[in-house]
PDB file of C-alpha atoms in Angstrom:
ATOM      1  CA  MET A   1      35.853  64.671 -29.994  1.00 46.00           C
ATOM      2  CA  ARG A   2      37.970  62.704 -27.543  1.00 46.00           C
ATOM      3  CA  ARG A   3      35.747  64.010 -24.749  1.00 48.00           C
ATOM      4  CA  SER A   4      32.701  62.794 -26.735  1.00 50.00           C
ATOM      5  CA  SER A   5      33.582  59.522 -27.531  1.00 52.00           C
ATOM      6  CA  ALA A   6      34.392  59.012 -24.007  1.00 51.00           C
ATOM      7  CA  ALA A   7      30.991  60.175 -22.691  1.00 50.00           C
ATOM      8  CA  SER A   8      29.345  57.617 -25.551  1.00 51.00           C
ATOM      9  CA  LYS A   9      31.352  54.803 -24.123  1.00 48.00           C
ATOM     10  CA  LYS A  10      30.105  55.514 -20.664  1.00 49.00           C
ATOM     11  CA  LYS A  11      26.352  55.973 -21.921  1.00 47.00           C
ATOM     12  CA  SER A  12      27.244  52.707 -23.379  1.00 50.00           C
ATOM     13  CA  ASP A  13      28.494  50.848 -20.616  1.00 53.00           C
ATOM     14  CA  SER A  14      25.814  52.322 -18.259  1.00 51.00           C
ATOM     15  CA  ILE A  15      23.185  50.928 -21.294  1.00 50.00           C
ATOM     16  CA  THR A  16      24.339  47.285 -20.813  1.00 52.00           C
ATOM     17  CA  SER A  17      25.143  47.469 -17.249  1.00 53.00           C
ATOM     18  CA  SER A  18      21.615  48.038 -16.962  1.00 52.00           C
ATOM     19  CA  THR A  19      20.158  45.655 -19.493  1.00 50.00           C
ATOM     20  CA  THR A  20      22.572  42.983 -17.857  1.00 51.00           C
ATOM     21  CA  ASP A  21      20.426  43.413 -14.476  1.00 53.00           C
ATOM     22  CA  LEU A  22      17.087  43.470 -16.112  1.00 49.00           C
ATOM     23  CA  PHE A  23      18.138  39.850 -17.583  1.00 51.00           C
ATOM     24  CA  ARG A  24      19.459  39.157 -14.115  1.00 52.00           C
ATOM     25  CA  SER A  25      16.539  40.320 -11.911  1.00 49.00           C
ATOM     26  CA  GLY A  26      14.076  39.051 -14.836  1.00 52.00           C
ATOM     27  CA  PRO A  27      13.855  35.302 -14.402  1.00 56.00           C
ATOM     28  CA  SER A  28      14.135  35.716 -10.368  1.00 70.00           C
ATOM     29  CA  LYS A  29      11.443  38.371 -10.269  1.00 73.00           C
ATOM     30  CA  ALA A  30       8.773  36.354 -12.958  1.00 68.00           C
ATOM     31  CA  THR A  31       9.625  32.915 -10.790  1.00 79.00           C
ATOM     32  CA  SER A  32       8.944  35.544  -7.402  1.00 86.00           C
ATOM     33  CA  LYS A  33       5.494  36.462  -8.905  1.00 92.00           C
ATOM     34  CA  GLU A  34       4.635  32.699 -10.356  1.00 93.00           C
ATOM     35  CA  MET A  35       5.454  31.633  -6.635  1.00 95.00           C
ATOM     36  CA  ASP A  36       2.987  34.498  -5.427  1.00 96.00           C
ATOM     37  CA  ARG A  37       0.139  33.509  -7.379  1.00 97.00           C
ATOM     38  CA  ILE A  38       0.832  29.575  -6.690  1.00 97.00           C
ATOM     39  CA  ASP A  39       0.350  30.326  -2.993  1.00 97.00           C
ATOM     40  CA  HIS A  40      -2.749  32.571  -3.456  1.00 97.00           C
ATOM     41  CA  LEU A  41      -4.253  29.608  -5.220  1.00 98.00           C
ATOM     42  CA  PHE A  42      -2.942  27.672  -2.078  1.00 98.00           C
ATOM     43  CA  ASN A  43      -4.347  29.777   0.099  1.00 97.00           C
ATOM     44  CA  GLN A  44      -7.941  29.511  -1.211  1.00 97.00           C
ATOM     45  CA  TYR A  45      -8.507  26.081  -0.822  1.00 98.00           C
ATOM     46  CA  ALA A  46      -6.056  24.973   2.633  1.00 98.00           C
ATOM     47  CA  ASN A  47      -7.560  25.128   5.883  1.00 97.00           C
ATOM     48  CA  THR A  48      -5.995  28.030   8.048  1.00 95.00           C
ATOM     49  CA  SER A  49      -5.764  26.129  11.190  1.00 97.00           C
ATOM     50  CA  SER A  50      -3.839  23.292   9.437  1.00 96.00           C
ATOM     51  CA  ASN A  51      -1.985  25.158   6.616  1.00 97.00           C
ATOM     52  CA  LEU A  52      -2.929  22.044   4.583  1.00 98.00           C
ATOM     53  CA  ILE A  53      -5.442  21.687   1.847  1.00 98.00           C
ATOM     54  CA  ASP A  54      -7.453  19.062   3.662  1.00 97.00           C
ATOM     55  CA  PRO A  55     -10.689  16.303   1.840  1.00 97.00           C
ATOM     56  CA  GLU A  56     -12.993  19.385   1.931  1.00 97.00           C
ATOM     57  CA  GLY A  57     -10.560  21.533  -0.099  1.00 98.00           C
ATOM     58  CA  ILE A  58      -9.531  18.945  -2.565  1.00 97.00           C
ATOM     59  CA  GLU A  59     -13.721  18.327  -3.153  1.00 97.00           C
ATOM     60  CA  GLU A  60     -13.947  22.299  -3.494  1.00 97.00           C
ATOM     61  CA  LEU A  61     -10.924  22.120  -6.241  1.00 98.00           C
ATOM     62  CA  CYS A  62     -12.339  19.401  -7.792  1.00 97.00           C
ATOM     63  CA  SER A  63     -15.324  21.343  -8.609  1.00 97.00           C
ATOM     64  CA  ASN A  64     -13.762  24.169  -9.506  1.00 97.00           C
ATOM     65  CA  LEU A  65     -11.763  22.180 -11.860  1.00 97.00           C
ATOM     66  CA  GLU A  66     -15.156  20.748 -12.987  1.00 96.00           C
ATOM     67  CA  VAL A  67     -13.700  17.068 -12.061  1.00 96.00           C
ATOM     68  CA  PRO A  68     -15.524  14.460 -10.211  1.00 94.00           C
ATOM     69  CA  HIS A  69     -12.915  13.959  -6.809  1.00 89.00           C
ATOM     70  CA  THR A  70     -12.569  10.300  -8.108  1.00 89.00           C
ATOM     71  CA  ASP A  71     -11.330  11.532 -11.116  1.00 93.00           C
ATOM     72  CA  ILE A  72      -8.208   9.712 -12.240  1.00 95.00           C
ATOM     73  CA  ARG A  73      -6.159  13.117 -12.964  1.00 96.00           C
ATOM     74  CA  ILE A  74      -6.657  14.150  -8.788  1.00 96.00           C
ATOM     75  CA  LEU A  75      -4.738  11.176  -8.445  1.00 97.00           C
ATOM     76  CA  MET A  76      -2.278  12.101 -11.198  1.00 98.00           C
ATOM     77  CA  LEU A  77      -2.322  15.608  -9.676  1.00 98.00           C
ATOM     78  CA  ALA A  78      -1.367  13.822  -6.460  1.00 98.00           C
ATOM     79  CA  TRP A  79       1.328  12.003  -7.954  1.00 98.00           C
ATOM     80  CA  LYS A  80       2.996  15.122  -9.754  1.00 98.00           C
ATOM     81  CA  MET A  81       2.981  16.767  -6.275  1.00 98.00           C
ATOM     82  CA  LYS A  82       4.569  13.960  -4.835  1.00 97.00           C
ATOM     83  CA  ALA A  83       1.846  14.020  -2.389  1.00 98.00           C
ATOM     84  CA  GLU A  84       2.325  11.844   0.741  1.00 96.00           C
ATOM     85  CA  LYS A  85      -0.623  11.644   2.786  1.00 95.00           C
ATOM     86  CA  GLN A  86      -4.091  10.475   0.847  1.00 95.00           C
ATOM     87  CA  GLY A  87      -6.767  13.549   0.970  1.00 95.00           C
ATOM     88  CA  TYR A  88      -3.992  16.173   2.073  1.00 97.00           C
ATOM     89  CA  PHE A  89      -1.676  18.589   0.206  1.00 98.00           C
ATOM     90  CA  THR A  90       0.971  20.585   2.103  1.00 98.00           C
ATOM     91  CA  GLN A  91       2.024  23.852   0.816  1.00 98.00           C
ATOM     92  CA  GLU A  92       5.341  22.758  -0.456  1.00 98.00           C
ATOM     93  CA  GLU A  93       3.815  19.719  -2.252  1.00 98.00           C
ATOM     94  CA  TRP A  94       1.282  22.182  -4.087  1.00 98.00           C
ATOM     95  CA  ARG A  95       4.269  24.149  -4.933  1.00 97.00           C
ATOM     96  CA  ARG A  96       6.184  21.559  -6.228  1.00 97.00           C
ATOM     97  CA  GLY A  97       3.246  19.739  -8.386  1.00 98.00           C
ATOM     98  CA  LEU A  98       2.158  23.556  -9.990  1.00 98.00           C
ATOM     99  CA  LYS A  99       5.565  24.892 -10.780  1.00 97.00           C
ATOM    100  CA  ALA A 100       6.353  21.679 -12.817  1.00 97.00           C
ATOM    101  CA  LEU A 101       2.889  22.221 -14.344  1.00 97.00           C
ATOM    102  CA  ARG A 102       3.866  25.856 -15.447  1.00 96.00           C
ATOM    103  CA  ALA A 103       0.092  26.334 -13.411  1.00 97.00           C
ATOM    104  CA  ASP A 104      -0.289  29.201 -11.272  1.00 96.00           C
ATOM    105  CA  THR A 105      -4.174  29.646 -11.839  1.00 97.00           C
ATOM    106  CA  LEU A 106      -7.127  27.752 -11.667  1.00 97.00           C
ATOM    107  CA  SER A 107      -7.603  28.336 -15.682  1.00 97.00           C
ATOM    108  CA  LYS A 108      -4.052  27.230 -16.189  1.00 98.00           C
ATOM    109  CA  LEU A 109      -4.422  23.928 -13.829  1.00 98.00           C
ATOM    110  CA  LYS A 110      -7.655  23.080 -15.836  1.00 97.00           C
ATOM    111  CA  LYS A 111      -5.764  23.129 -19.216  1.00 97.00           C
ATOM    112  CA  ALA A 112      -2.444  21.732 -17.684  1.00 98.00           C
ATOM    113  CA  LEU A 113      -4.804  17.992 -16.554  1.00 97.00           C
ATOM    114  CA  PRO A 114      -5.206  16.783 -19.894  1.00 97.00           C
ATOM    115  CA  GLU A 115      -1.129  17.362 -20.734  1.00 97.00           C
ATOM    116  CA  LEU A 116      -0.764  15.818 -16.919  1.00 98.00           C
ATOM    117  CA  GLU A 117      -2.424  12.615 -18.226  1.00 97.00           C
ATOM    118  CA  LYS A 118      -0.804  12.124 -21.158  1.00 96.00           C
ATOM    119  CA  GLU A 119       2.176  12.364 -19.385  1.00 97.00           C
ATOM    120  CA  VAL A 120       1.398   9.762 -17.127  1.00 97.00           C
ATOM    121  CA  ARG A 121       0.464   7.279 -19.583  1.00 94.00           C
ATOM    122  CA  ARG A 122       3.791   7.327 -21.088  1.00 93.00           C
ATOM    123  CA  GLN A 123       5.297   4.051 -20.565  1.00 88.00           C
ATOM    124  CA  SER A 124       8.227   5.379 -18.883  1.00 91.00           C
ATOM    125  CA  ASN A 125       5.855   7.336 -16.296  1.00 96.00           C
ATOM    126  CA  PHE A 126       2.923   4.642 -15.778  1.00 96.00           C
ATOM    127  CA  ALA A 127       4.707   1.944 -13.508  1.00 95.00           C
ATOM    128  CA  ASP A 128       5.893   4.691 -11.114  1.00 97.00           C
ATOM    129  CA  PHE A 129       2.233   6.034 -11.476  1.00 98.00           C
ATOM    130  CA  TYR A 130       0.700   2.625 -10.513  1.00 98.00           C
ATOM    131  CA  ALA A 131       3.087   2.262  -7.918  1.00 98.00           C
ATOM    132  CA  TYR A 132       2.331   5.684  -5.985  1.00 98.00           C
ATOM    133  CA  ALA A 133      -1.613   4.583  -6.613  1.00 98.00           C
ATOM    134  CA  PHE A 134      -0.709   1.992  -4.399  1.00 98.00           C
ATOM    135  CA  ARG A 135       1.409   3.621  -1.859  1.00 97.00           C
ATOM    136  CA  TYR A 136      -1.098   6.681  -1.539  1.00 96.00           C
ATOM    137  CA  CYS A 137      -3.789   4.271  -0.491  1.00 95.00           C
ATOM    138  CA  LEU A 138      -1.483   3.130   2.625  1.00 95.00           C
ATOM    139  CA  THR A 139      -3.145   5.720   5.439  1.00 92.00           C
ATOM    140  CA  GLU A 140      -1.587   3.948   8.362  1.00 93.00           C
ATOM    141  CA  GLU A 141       1.600   3.889   9.447  1.00 89.00           C
ATOM    142  CA  LYS A 142       3.244   0.767   9.053  1.00 92.00           C
ATOM    143  CA  GLN A 143       0.409  -0.322   6.574  1.00 95.00           C
ATOM    144  CA  LYS A 144       1.743  -2.665   3.825  1.00 97.00           C
ATOM    145  CA  SER A 145      -1.342  -4.000   2.423  1.00 98.00           C
ATOM    146  CA  ILE A 146      -5.095  -2.459   1.226  1.00 98.00           C
ATOM    147  CA  ASP A 147      -8.044  -4.289   1.405  1.00 97.00           C
ATOM    148  CA  ILE A 148      -9.695  -6.319  -1.498  1.00 98.00           C
ATOM    149  CA  GLU A 149     -12.695  -3.925  -2.042  1.00 97.00           C
ATOM    150  CA  THR A 150     -10.515  -0.618  -2.429  1.00 97.00           C
ATOM    151  CA  ILE A 151      -7.978  -2.859  -4.203  1.00 98.00           C
ATOM    152  CA  CYS A 152     -10.919  -3.236  -6.660  1.00 98.00           C
ATOM    153  CA  GLN A 153     -11.584   0.290  -6.798  1.00 96.00           C
ATOM    154  CA  LEU A 154      -8.146   1.484  -7.658  1.00 97.00           C
ATOM    155  CA  LEU A 155      -7.730  -0.948 -10.387  1.00 97.00           C
ATOM    156  CA  ASP A 156     -10.788   0.659 -11.761  1.00 96.00           C
ATOM    157  CA  ILE A 157      -9.800   3.928 -11.598  1.00 95.00           C
ATOM    158  CA  VAL A 158      -5.845   3.279 -12.467  1.00 96.00           C
ATOM    159  CA  MET A 159      -5.900   0.452 -14.955  1.00 96.00           C
ATOM    160  CA  GLY A 160      -9.531   0.458 -16.070  1.00 94.00           C
ATOM    161  CA  SER A 161      -9.355   2.721 -19.384  1.00 92.00           C
ATOM    162  CA  THR A 162      -6.678   1.040 -20.590  1.00 93.00           C
ATOM    163  CA  PHE A 163      -7.084  -2.913 -19.819  1.00 97.00           C
ATOM    164  CA  ARG A 164     -10.593  -2.846 -19.400  1.00 97.00           C
ATOM    165  CA  ALA A 165     -10.969  -6.849 -20.175  1.00 97.00           C
ATOM    166  CA  GLN A 166      -7.962  -7.546 -17.648  1.00 98.00           C
ATOM    167  CA  VAL A 167      -9.574  -5.472 -14.810  1.00 98.00           C
ATOM    168  CA  ASP A 168     -13.013  -6.542 -15.246  1.00 97.00           C
ATOM    169  CA  TYR A 169     -11.842 -10.232 -14.624  1.00 97.00           C
ATOM    170  CA  PHE A 170      -9.381  -9.980 -12.010  1.00 98.00           C
ATOM    171  CA  VAL A 171     -11.729  -7.811  -9.929  1.00 98.00           C
ATOM    172  CA  GLU A 172     -14.871 -10.304 -10.502  1.00 98.00           C
ATOM    173  CA  TYR A 173     -12.316 -12.806  -8.955  1.00 98.00           C
ATOM    174  CA  LEU A 174     -10.613 -10.694  -6.081  1.00 98.00           C
ATOM    175  CA  LYS A 175     -14.654 -10.419  -4.851  1.00 97.00           C
ATOM    176  CA  ILE A 176     -15.184 -14.420  -5.212  1.00 97.00           C
ATOM    177  CA  GLN A 177     -11.931 -15.687  -4.220  1.00 97.00           C
ATOM    178  CA  ASN A 178     -11.576 -16.603  -0.369  1.00 96.00           C
ATOM    179  CA  ASP A 179      -8.256 -16.949   0.189  1.00 96.00           C
ATOM    180  CA  TYR A 180      -6.758 -13.347  -0.035  1.00 97.00           C
ATOM    181  CA  LYS A 181      -8.021 -11.014   2.156  1.00 97.00           C
ATOM    182  CA  VAL A 182      -5.621  -7.923   1.626  1.00 98.00           C
ATOM    183  CA  ILE A 183      -3.396  -7.454  -1.468  1.00 98.00           C
ATOM    184  CA  ASN A 184       0.412  -6.222  -1.189  1.00 98.00           C
ATOM    185  CA  MET A 185       2.898  -4.267  -3.658  1.00 98.00           C
ATOM    186  CA  ASP A 186       4.608  -6.984  -4.965  1.00 97.00           C
ATOM    187  CA  GLN A 187       0.455  -8.892  -5.821  1.00 98.00           C
ATOM    188  CA  TRP A 188      -0.183  -4.918  -6.918  1.00 98.00           C
ATOM    189  CA  MET A 189       3.244  -4.824  -9.554  1.00 98.00           C
ATOM    190  CA  GLY A 190       2.506  -8.352 -10.679  1.00 97.00           C
ATOM    191  CA  PHE A 191      -0.682  -7.577 -12.049  1.00 98.00           C
ATOM    192  CA  ASP A 192       0.906  -4.501 -13.986  1.00 97.00           C
ATOM    193  CA  ARG A 193       3.235  -6.808 -15.210  1.00 96.00           C
ATOM    194  CA  PHE A 194       0.789  -9.095 -16.486  1.00 97.00           C
ATOM    195  CA  CYS A 195      -1.764  -6.636 -18.329  1.00 96.00           C
ATOM    196  CA  ASN A 196       1.604  -6.031 -20.361  1.00 95.00           C
ATOM    197  CA  GLU A 197       3.348  -8.532 -20.773  1.00 95.00           C
ATOM    198  CA  ILE A 198       0.333 -11.251 -21.435  1.00 97.00           C
ATOM    199  CA  SER A 199      -1.845 -11.811 -24.143  1.00 96.00           C
ATOM    200  CA  PHE A 200      -5.127 -11.574 -22.878  1.00 95.00           C
ATOM    201  CA  PRO A 201      -7.164 -13.931 -22.781  1.00 92.00           C
ATOM    202  CA  GLU A 202      -5.272 -16.736 -24.777  1.00 94.00           C
ATOM    203  CA  MET A 203      -3.010 -15.895 -21.653  1.00 95.00           C
ATOM    204  CA  THR A 204      -0.461 -18.373 -24.052  1.00 93.00           C
ATOM    205  CA  GLU A 205       2.619 -16.992 -22.508  1.00 94.00           C
ATOM    206  CA  TYR A 206       1.397 -17.357 -18.984  1.00 97.00           C
ATOM    207  CA  ASN A 207       4.037 -19.774 -17.132  1.00 95.00           C
ATOM    208  CA  PRO A 208       3.358 -20.051 -13.444  1.00 91.00           C
ATOM    209  CA  GLU A 209       7.280 -21.235 -13.027  1.00 92.00           C
ATOM    210  CA  LEU A 210       8.414 -17.804 -13.803  1.00 92.00           C
ATOM    211  CA  ALA A 211       8.056 -16.098 -10.693  1.00 91.00           C
ATOM    212  CA  TRP A 212       4.361 -14.628 -10.798  1.00 97.00           C
ATOM    213  CA  PRO A 213       2.730 -13.960  -7.484  1.00 97.00           C
ATOM    214  CA  LEU A 214       0.347 -16.875  -6.538  1.00 97.00           C
ATOM    215  CA  VAL A 215      -2.919 -14.721  -6.504  1.00 98.00           C
ATOM    216  CA  LEU A 216      -2.033 -14.862 -10.488  1.00 98.00           C
ATOM    217  CA  ASP A 217      -1.489 -18.054 -10.982  1.00 97.00           C
ATOM    218  CA  SER A 218      -4.450 -18.508  -9.050  1.00 97.00           C
ATOM    219  CA  PHE A 219      -6.436 -15.921 -11.254  1.00 98.00           C
ATOM    220  CA  VAL A 220      -5.291 -17.402 -14.589  1.00 97.00           C
ATOM    221  CA  GLU A 221      -6.136 -21.036 -13.265  1.00 96.00           C
ATOM    222  CA  TRP A 222      -9.412 -19.810 -12.533  1.00 97.00           C
ATOM    223  CA  ILE A 223     -10.171 -18.248 -16.040  1.00 95.00           C
ATOM    224  CA  SER A 224      -8.862 -21.086 -17.481  1.00 93.00           C
ATOM    225  CA  GLU A 225     -11.481 -23.301 -15.898  1.00 92.00           C
ATOM    226  CA  LYS A 226     -14.182 -20.428 -16.795  1.00 88.00           C
ATOM    227  CA  GLN A 227     -13.202 -20.648 -20.352  1.00 87.00           C
ATOM    228  CA  ALA A 228     -13.017 -24.638 -20.639  1.00 80.00           C
TER     229      ALA A 228
END
């Protein structure tokens, strides 16, 4: 009986040990397979000579996702990847973004886009995304500002659906004024603050003494004259 008991204990220990090994190897094997699929997807769009997804690859990706390449969700995807260079995704950026989205296939990535948009539009994330959108458009080394035409397009994509009236007025103002040829980060972030803090079109809370960028002081004056 004792021998049988000892054998039974040994068998039990063996089962416990193999189960533990299974649990230990399970997640890492799953993670490894997930990363293989993410890499496989990357290779479908990457330029083999540069090992980057370039503008052509992004256009093909957008076509397969059935979204225009100017769709804000593609910019949101770049934000999720923390992509540094406009129009290019490195393999590391791709892995970072798709792993965070738990999207290791094209269909999963397609399904993840509406959830990504909800995540970005949460107030806790939007200011970071809004600042990222500006930095993403700085395509030259040491560039600190963006031309008015590009800013107008960017405002429409990033803010248009949330603050339509403010964006339309600001874009109209930027296109007719002659004082500013470019917009810097401080002015860009000032407009986000303006949209969130100032009721529109009344603007009764706007106080030019409160360190607003000068371009916004001029913008408010212009609207006030327009309304008078």
